[in-house]
PDB file of C-alpha atoms in Angstrom:
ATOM      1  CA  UNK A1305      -2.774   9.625 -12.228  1.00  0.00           C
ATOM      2  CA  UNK A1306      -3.989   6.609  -9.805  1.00  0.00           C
ATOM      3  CA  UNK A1307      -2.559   5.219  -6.247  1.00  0.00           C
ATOM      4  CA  UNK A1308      -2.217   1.460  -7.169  1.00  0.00           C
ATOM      5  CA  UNK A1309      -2.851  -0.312  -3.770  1.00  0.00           C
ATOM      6  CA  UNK A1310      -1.530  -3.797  -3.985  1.00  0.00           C
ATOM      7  CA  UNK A1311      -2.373  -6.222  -0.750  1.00  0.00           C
ATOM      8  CA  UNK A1312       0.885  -8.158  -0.604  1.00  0.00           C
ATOM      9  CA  UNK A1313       2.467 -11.650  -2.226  1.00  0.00           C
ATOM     10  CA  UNK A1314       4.382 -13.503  -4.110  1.00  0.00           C
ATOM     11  CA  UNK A1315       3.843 -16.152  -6.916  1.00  0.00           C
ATOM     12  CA  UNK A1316       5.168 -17.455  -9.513  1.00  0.00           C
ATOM     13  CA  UNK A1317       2.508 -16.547 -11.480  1.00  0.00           C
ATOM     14  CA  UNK A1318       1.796 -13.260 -10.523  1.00  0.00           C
ATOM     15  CA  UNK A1319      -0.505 -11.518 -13.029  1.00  0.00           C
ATOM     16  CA  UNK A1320       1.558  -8.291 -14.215  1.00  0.00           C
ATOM     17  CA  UNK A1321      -1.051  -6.625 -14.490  1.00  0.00           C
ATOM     18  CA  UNK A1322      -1.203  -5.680 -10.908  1.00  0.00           C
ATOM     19  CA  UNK A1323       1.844  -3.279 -11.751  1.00  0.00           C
ATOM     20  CA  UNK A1324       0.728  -2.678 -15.404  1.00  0.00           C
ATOM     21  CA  UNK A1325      -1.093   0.564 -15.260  1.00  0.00           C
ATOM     22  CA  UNK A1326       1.214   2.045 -12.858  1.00  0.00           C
ATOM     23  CA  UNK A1327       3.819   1.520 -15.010  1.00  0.00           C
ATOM     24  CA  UNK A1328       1.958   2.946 -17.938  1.00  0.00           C
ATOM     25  CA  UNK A1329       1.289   6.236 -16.191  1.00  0.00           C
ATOM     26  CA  UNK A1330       4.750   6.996 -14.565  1.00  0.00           C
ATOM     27  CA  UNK A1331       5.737   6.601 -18.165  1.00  0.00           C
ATOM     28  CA  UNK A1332       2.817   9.179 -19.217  1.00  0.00           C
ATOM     29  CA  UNK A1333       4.113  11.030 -16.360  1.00  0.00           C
ATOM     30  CA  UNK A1334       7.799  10.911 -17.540  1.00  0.00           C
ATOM     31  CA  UNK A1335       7.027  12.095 -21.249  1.00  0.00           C
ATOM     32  CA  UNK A1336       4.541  15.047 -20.035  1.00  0.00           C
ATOM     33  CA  UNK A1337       8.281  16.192 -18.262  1.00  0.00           C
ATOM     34  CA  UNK A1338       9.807  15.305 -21.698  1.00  0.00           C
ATOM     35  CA  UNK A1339      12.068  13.320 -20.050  1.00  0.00           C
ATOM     36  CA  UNK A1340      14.480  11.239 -22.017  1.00  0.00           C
ATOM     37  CA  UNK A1341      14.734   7.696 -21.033  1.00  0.00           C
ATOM     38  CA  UNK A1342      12.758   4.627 -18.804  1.00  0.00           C
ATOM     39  CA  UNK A1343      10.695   6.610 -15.589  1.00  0.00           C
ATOM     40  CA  UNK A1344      12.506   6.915 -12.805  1.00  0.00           C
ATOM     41  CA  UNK A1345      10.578   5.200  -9.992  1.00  0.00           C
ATOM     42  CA  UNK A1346      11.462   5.829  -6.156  1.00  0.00           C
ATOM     43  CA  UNK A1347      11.696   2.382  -4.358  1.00  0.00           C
ATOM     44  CA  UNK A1348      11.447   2.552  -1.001  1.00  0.00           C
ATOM     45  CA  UNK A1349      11.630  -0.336   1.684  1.00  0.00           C
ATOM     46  CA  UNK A1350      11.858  -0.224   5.613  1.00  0.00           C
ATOM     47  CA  UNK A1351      13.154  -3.654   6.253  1.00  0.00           C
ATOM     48  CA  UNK A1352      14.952  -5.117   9.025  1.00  0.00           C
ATOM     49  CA  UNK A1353      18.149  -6.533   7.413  1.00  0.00           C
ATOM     50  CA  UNK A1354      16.728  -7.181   3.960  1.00  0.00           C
ATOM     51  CA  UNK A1355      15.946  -4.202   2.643  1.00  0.00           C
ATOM     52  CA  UNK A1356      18.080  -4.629  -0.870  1.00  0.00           C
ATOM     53  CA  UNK A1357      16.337  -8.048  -1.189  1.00  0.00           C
ATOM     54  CA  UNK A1358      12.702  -7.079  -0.702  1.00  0.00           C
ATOM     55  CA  UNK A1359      13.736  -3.893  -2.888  1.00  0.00           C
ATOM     56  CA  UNK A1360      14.817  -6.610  -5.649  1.00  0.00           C
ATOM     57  CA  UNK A1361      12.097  -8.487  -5.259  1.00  0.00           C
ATOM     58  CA  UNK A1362       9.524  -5.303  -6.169  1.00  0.00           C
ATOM     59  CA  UNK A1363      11.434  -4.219  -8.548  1.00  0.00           C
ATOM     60  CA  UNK A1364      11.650  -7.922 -10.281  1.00  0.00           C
ATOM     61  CA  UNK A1365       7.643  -7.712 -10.122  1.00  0.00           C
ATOM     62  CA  UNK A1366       7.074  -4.646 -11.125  1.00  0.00           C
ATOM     63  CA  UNK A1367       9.437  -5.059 -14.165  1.00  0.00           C
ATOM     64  CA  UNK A1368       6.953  -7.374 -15.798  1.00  0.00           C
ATOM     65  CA  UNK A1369       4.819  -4.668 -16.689  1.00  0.00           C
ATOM     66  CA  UNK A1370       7.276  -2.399 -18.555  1.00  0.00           C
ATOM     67  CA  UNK A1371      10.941  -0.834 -18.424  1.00  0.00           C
ATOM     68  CA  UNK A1372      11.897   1.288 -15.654  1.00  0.00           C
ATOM     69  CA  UNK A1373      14.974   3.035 -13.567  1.00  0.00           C
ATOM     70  CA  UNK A1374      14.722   2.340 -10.184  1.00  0.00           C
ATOM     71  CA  UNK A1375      15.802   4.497  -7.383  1.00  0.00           C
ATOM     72  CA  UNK A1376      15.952   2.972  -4.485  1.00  0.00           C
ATOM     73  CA  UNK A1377      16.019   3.980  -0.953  1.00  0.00           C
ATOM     74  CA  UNK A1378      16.601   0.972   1.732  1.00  0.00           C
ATOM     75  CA  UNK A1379      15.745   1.769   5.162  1.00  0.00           C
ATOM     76  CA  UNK A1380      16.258  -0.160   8.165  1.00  0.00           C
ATOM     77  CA  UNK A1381      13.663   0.173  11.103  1.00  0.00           C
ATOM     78  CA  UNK A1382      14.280   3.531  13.310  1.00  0.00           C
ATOM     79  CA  UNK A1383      15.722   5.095  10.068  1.00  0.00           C
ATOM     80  CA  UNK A1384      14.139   8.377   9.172  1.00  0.00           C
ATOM     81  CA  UNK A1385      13.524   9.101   5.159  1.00  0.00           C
ATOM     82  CA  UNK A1386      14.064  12.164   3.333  1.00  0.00           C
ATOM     83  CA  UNK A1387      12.535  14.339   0.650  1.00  0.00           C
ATOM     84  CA  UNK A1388      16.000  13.255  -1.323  1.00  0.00           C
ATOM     85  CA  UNK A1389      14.362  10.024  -1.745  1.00  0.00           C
ATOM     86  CA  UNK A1390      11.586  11.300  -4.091  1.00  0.00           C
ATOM     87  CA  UNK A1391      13.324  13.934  -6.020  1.00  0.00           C
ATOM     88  CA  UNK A1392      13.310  13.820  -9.665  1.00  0.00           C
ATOM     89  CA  UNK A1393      10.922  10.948  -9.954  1.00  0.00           C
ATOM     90  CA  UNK A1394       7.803   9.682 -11.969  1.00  0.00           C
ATOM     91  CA  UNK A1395       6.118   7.252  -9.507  1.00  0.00           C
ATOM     92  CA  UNK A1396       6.507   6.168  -6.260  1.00  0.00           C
ATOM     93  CA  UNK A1397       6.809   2.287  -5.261  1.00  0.00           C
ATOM     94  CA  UNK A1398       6.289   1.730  -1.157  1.00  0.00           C
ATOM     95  CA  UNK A1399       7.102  -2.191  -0.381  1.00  0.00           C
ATOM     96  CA  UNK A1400       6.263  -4.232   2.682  1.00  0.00           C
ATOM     97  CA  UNK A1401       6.991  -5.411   6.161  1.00  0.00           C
ATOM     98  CA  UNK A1402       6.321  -4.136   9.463  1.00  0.00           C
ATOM     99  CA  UNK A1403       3.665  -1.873   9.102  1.00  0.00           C
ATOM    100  CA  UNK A1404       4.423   0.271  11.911  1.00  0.00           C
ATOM    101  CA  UNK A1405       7.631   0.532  10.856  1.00  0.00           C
ATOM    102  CA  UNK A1406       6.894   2.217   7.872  1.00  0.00           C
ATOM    103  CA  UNK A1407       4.487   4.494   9.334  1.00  0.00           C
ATOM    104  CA  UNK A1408       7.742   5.813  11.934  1.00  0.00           C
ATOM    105  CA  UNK A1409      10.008   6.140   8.684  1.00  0.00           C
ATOM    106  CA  UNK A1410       8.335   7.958   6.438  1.00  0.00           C
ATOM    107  CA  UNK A1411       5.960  10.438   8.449  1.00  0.00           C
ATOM    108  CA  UNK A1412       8.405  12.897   7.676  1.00  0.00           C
ATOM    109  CA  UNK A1413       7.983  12.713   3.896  1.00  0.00           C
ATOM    110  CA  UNK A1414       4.107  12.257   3.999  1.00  0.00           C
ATOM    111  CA  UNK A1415       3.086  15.516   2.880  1.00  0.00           C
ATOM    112  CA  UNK A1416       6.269  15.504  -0.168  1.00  0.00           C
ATOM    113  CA  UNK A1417       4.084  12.597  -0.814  1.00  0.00           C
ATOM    114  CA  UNK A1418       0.789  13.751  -0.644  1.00  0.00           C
ATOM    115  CA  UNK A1419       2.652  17.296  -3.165  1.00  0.00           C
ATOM    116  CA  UNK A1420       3.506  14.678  -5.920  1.00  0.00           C
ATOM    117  CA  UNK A1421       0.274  12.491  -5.598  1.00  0.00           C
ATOM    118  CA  UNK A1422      -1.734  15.691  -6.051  1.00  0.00           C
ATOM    119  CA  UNK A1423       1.059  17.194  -8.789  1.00  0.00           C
ATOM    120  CA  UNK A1424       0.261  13.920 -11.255  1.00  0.00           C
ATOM    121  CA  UNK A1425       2.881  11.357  -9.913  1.00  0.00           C
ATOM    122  CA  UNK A1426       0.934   8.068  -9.816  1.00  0.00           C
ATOM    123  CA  UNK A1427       1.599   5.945  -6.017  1.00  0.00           C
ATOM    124  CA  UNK A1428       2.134   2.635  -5.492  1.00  0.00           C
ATOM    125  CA  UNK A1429       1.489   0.287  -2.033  1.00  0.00           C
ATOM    126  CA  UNK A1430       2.823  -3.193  -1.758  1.00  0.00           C
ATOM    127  CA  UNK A1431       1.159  -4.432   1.605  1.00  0.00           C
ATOM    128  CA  UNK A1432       2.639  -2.140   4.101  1.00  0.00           C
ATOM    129  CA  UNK A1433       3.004   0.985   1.777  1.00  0.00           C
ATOM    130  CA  UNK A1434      -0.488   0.041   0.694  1.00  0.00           C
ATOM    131  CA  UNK A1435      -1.769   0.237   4.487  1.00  0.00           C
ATOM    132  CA  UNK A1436      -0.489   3.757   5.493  1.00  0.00           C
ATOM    133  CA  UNK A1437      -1.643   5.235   2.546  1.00  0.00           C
ATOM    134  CA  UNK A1438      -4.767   5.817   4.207  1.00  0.00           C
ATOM    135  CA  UNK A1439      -5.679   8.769   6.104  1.00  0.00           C
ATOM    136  CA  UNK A1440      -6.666   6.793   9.043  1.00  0.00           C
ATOM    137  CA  UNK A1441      -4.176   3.547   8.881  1.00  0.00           C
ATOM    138  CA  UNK A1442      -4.631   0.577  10.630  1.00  0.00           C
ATOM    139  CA  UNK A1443      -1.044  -0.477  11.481  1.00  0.00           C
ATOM    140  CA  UNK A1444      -1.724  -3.564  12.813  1.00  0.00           C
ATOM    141  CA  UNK A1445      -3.107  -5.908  15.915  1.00  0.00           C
ATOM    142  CA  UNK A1446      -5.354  -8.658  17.018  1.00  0.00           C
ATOM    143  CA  UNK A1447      -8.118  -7.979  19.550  1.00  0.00           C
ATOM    144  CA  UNK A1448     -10.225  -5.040  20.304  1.00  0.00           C
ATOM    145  CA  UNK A1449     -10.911  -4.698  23.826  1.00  0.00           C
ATOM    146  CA  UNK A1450      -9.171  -7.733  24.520  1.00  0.00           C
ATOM    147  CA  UNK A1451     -11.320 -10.223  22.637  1.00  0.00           C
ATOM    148  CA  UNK A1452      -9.502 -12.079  19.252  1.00  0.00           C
ATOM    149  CA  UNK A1453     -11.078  -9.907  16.003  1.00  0.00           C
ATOM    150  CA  UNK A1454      -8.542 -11.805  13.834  1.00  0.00           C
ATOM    151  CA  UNK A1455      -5.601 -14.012  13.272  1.00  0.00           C
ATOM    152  CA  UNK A1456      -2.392 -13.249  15.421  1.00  0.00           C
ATOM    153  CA  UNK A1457      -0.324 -14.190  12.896  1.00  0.00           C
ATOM    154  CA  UNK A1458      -0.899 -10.677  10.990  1.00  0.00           C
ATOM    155  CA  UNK A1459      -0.802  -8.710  14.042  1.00  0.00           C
ATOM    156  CA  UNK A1460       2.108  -6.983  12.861  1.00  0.00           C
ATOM    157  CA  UNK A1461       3.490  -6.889  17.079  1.00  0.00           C
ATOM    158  CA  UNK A1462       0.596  -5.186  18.439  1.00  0.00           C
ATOM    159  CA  UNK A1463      -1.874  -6.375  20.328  1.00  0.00           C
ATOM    160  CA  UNK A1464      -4.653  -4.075  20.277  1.00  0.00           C
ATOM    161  CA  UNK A1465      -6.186  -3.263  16.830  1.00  0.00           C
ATOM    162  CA  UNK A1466      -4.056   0.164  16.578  1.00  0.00           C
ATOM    163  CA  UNK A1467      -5.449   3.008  14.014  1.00  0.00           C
ATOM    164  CA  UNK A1468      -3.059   6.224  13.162  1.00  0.00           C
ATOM    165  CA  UNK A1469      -2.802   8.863  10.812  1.00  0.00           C
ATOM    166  CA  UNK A1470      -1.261   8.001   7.702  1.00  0.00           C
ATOM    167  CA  UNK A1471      -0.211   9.596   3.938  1.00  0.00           C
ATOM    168  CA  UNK A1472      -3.792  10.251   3.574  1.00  0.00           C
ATOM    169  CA  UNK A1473      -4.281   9.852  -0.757  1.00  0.00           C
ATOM    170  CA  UNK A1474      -7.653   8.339   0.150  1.00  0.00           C
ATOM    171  CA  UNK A1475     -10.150   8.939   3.179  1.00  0.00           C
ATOM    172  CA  UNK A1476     -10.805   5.175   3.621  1.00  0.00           C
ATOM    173  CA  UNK A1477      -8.931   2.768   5.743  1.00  0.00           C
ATOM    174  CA  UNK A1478      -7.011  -0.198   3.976  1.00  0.00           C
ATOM    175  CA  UNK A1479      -6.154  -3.474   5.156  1.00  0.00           C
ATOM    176  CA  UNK A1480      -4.036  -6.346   3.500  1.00  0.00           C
ATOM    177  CA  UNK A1481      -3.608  -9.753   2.699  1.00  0.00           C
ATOM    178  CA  UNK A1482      -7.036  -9.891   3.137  1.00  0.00           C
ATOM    179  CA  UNK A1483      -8.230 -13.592   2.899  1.00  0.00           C
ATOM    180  CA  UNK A1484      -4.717 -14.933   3.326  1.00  0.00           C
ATOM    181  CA  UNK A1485      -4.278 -13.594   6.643  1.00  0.00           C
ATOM    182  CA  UNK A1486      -7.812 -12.883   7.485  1.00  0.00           C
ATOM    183  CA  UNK A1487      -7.425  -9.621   8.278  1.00  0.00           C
ATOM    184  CA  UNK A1488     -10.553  -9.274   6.668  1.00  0.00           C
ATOM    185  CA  UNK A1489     -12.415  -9.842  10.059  1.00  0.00           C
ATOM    186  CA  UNK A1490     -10.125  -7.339  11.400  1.00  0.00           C
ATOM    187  CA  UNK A1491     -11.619  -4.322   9.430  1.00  0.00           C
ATOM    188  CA  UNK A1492     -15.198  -5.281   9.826  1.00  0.00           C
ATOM    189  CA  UNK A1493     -14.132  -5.327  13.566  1.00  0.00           C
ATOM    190  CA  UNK A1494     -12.267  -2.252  13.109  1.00  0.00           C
ATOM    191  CA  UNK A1495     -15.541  -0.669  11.772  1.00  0.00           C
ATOM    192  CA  UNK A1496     -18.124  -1.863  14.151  1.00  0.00           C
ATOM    193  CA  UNK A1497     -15.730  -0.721  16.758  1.00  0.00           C
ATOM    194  CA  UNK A1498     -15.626   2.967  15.019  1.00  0.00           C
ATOM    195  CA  UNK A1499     -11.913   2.782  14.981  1.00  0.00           C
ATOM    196  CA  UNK A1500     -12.130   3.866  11.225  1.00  0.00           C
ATOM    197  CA  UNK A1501     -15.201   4.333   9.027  1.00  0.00           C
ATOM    198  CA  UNK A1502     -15.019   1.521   7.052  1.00  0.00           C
ATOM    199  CA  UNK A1503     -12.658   0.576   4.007  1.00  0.00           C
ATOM    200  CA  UNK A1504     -11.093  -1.717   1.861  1.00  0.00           C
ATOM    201  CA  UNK A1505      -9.445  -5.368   2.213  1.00  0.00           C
ATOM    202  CA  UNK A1506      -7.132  -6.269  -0.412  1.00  0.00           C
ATOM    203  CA  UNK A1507      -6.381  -9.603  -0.954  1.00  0.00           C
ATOM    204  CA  UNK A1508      -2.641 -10.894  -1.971  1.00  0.00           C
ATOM    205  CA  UNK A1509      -1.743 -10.248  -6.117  1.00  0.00           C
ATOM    206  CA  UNK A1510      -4.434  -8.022  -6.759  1.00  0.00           C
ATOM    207  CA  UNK A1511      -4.773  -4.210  -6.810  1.00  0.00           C
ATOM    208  CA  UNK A1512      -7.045  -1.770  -6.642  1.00  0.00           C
ATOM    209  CA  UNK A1513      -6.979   1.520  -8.545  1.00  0.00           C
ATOM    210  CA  UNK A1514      -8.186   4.812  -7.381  1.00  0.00           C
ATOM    211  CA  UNK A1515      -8.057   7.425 -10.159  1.00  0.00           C
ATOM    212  CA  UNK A1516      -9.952   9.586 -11.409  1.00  0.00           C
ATOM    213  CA  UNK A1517     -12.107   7.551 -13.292  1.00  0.00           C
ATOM    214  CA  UNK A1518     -14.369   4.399 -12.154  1.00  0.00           C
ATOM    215  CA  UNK A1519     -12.594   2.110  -9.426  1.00  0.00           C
ATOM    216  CA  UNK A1520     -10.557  -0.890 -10.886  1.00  0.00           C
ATOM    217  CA  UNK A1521      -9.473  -4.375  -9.647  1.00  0.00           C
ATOM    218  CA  UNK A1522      -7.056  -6.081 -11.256  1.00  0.00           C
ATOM    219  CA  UNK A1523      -5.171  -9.122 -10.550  1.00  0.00           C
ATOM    220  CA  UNK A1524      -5.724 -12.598  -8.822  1.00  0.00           C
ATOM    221  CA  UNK A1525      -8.285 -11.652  -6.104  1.00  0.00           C
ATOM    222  CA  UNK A1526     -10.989  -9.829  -4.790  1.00  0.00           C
ATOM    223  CA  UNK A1527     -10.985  -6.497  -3.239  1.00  0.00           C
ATOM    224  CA  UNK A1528     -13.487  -6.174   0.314  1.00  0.00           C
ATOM    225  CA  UNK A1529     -15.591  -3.585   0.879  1.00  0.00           C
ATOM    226  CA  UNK A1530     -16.499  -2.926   4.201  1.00  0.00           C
ATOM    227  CA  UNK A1531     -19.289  -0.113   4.951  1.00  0.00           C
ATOM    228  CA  UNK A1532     -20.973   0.915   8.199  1.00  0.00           C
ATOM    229  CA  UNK A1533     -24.771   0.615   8.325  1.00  0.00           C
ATOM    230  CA  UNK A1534     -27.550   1.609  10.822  1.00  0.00           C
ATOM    231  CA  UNK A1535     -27.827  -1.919  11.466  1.00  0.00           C
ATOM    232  CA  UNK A1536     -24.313  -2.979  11.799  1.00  0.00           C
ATOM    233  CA  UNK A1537     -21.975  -3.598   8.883  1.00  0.00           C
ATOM    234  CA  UNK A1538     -21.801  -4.322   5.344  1.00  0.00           C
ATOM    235  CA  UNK A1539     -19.136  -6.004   3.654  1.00  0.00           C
ATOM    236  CA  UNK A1540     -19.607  -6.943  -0.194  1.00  0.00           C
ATOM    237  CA  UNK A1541     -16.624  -7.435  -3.006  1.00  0.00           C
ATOM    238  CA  UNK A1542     -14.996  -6.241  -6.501  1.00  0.00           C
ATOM    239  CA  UNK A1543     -13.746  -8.894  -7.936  1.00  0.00           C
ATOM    240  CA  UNK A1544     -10.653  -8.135 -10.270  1.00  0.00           C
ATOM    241  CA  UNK A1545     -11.649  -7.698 -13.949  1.00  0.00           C
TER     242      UNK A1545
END
């Protein structure tokens, strides 16, 4: 089983592909159980006041690549989740928003997480969820030391480029919307800086798979990878295939 880390948006002609294989392996993971019926995939949002919408929305998406039974847990920011909200499921579908808020949510189930992950039960980031499922997360910000690094717009309320410990299903640091909000300049910043040790920028409709075979991009965009060198930094790309 793979974590699927998606880097955010919507179109109207999103490729599903982008969900496809995730799909395809809670249902492996499902019929392994010999369990009767669609896969039941956990849903869960942290949302300030629209959490059944975005929930829809994913859901909506994610449908396009095969039959499923959602079960879905909407959380409002401050609101702590449970281990209830991954019981009895075959994949696990974290949405978008405030980054940070999803990091103070679910902190408490990150190691139920990191049980299933490891157990077979394939993981899936939209944006946010794909951000903190880093070991080292960058949750968001601007500047480094005060100087601009990248847009404000995606500074996700912080100021200061802000790096914390997240699920930790891979040991490289993940950013989002990559070209769309240029928060590719924040992770080669980010790296320079030695906040994290380099990683990936996703950019909107595309994923990247981690599994255990070879690395896959699939969707719209490219994927960013950004590596520290003796002389600096190296950023090159994986364009989806």
């Amino acid at each position: 089983m793979s974590v699927h880390l998606v880097g955010g948006g919507w179109s109207e002609s999103l490729n599903p592909a982008v969900y496809e294989l995730f799909i395809a392996e809670a249902a492996a993971r499902a019929a392994a159980e010999s369990f009767e019926g669609e896969p039941r995939i956990a849903v869960i949002v942290v949302r300030d006041g629209d959490a059944a919408d975005h929930a829809a929305k994913l859901i909506e998406a994610a449908s396009g690549a095969g039959a499923f039974e959602p079960v879905i847990t909407g959380l409002t920011h401050g609101d702590v989740a449970t281990t209830a909200a991954l019981a009895e499921v075959h994949g696990i579908l974290i949405g978008g928003g405030l980054t940070p808020a999803y990091l103070e949510s679910l902190s408490p189930v990150f190691g139920e997480i990191r049980r299933l992950v490891a157990s077979g039960t394939p993981y899936l980031g939209f944006s946010a969820g794909s951000s903190i499922a880093a070991e080292r997360a960058i949750v968001g910000g601007w500047r480094i030391g005060g100087v601009e690094v990248s847009p404000k717009a995606g500074s996700e309320d912080l100021d200061e480029v802000t790096v914390k410990n997240g699920i930790g299903l891979l040991d490289i640091s993940v950013d989002v919307h990559a070209v769309q909000w240029g928060s590719l300049s924040r992770l080669i910043a980010a790296t320079e800086a030695g906040l994290v040790d380099g990683g990936v920028a996703i950019d909107e409709n595309t994923a990247f798979v981690v599994g255990e075979g070879a690395l896959r991009v699939v969707g719209a965009g490219s994927v960013w990878q950004v590596l520290s060198t003796d002389g600096g930094v190296r950023v090159s790309s994986l364009a989806a295939g």
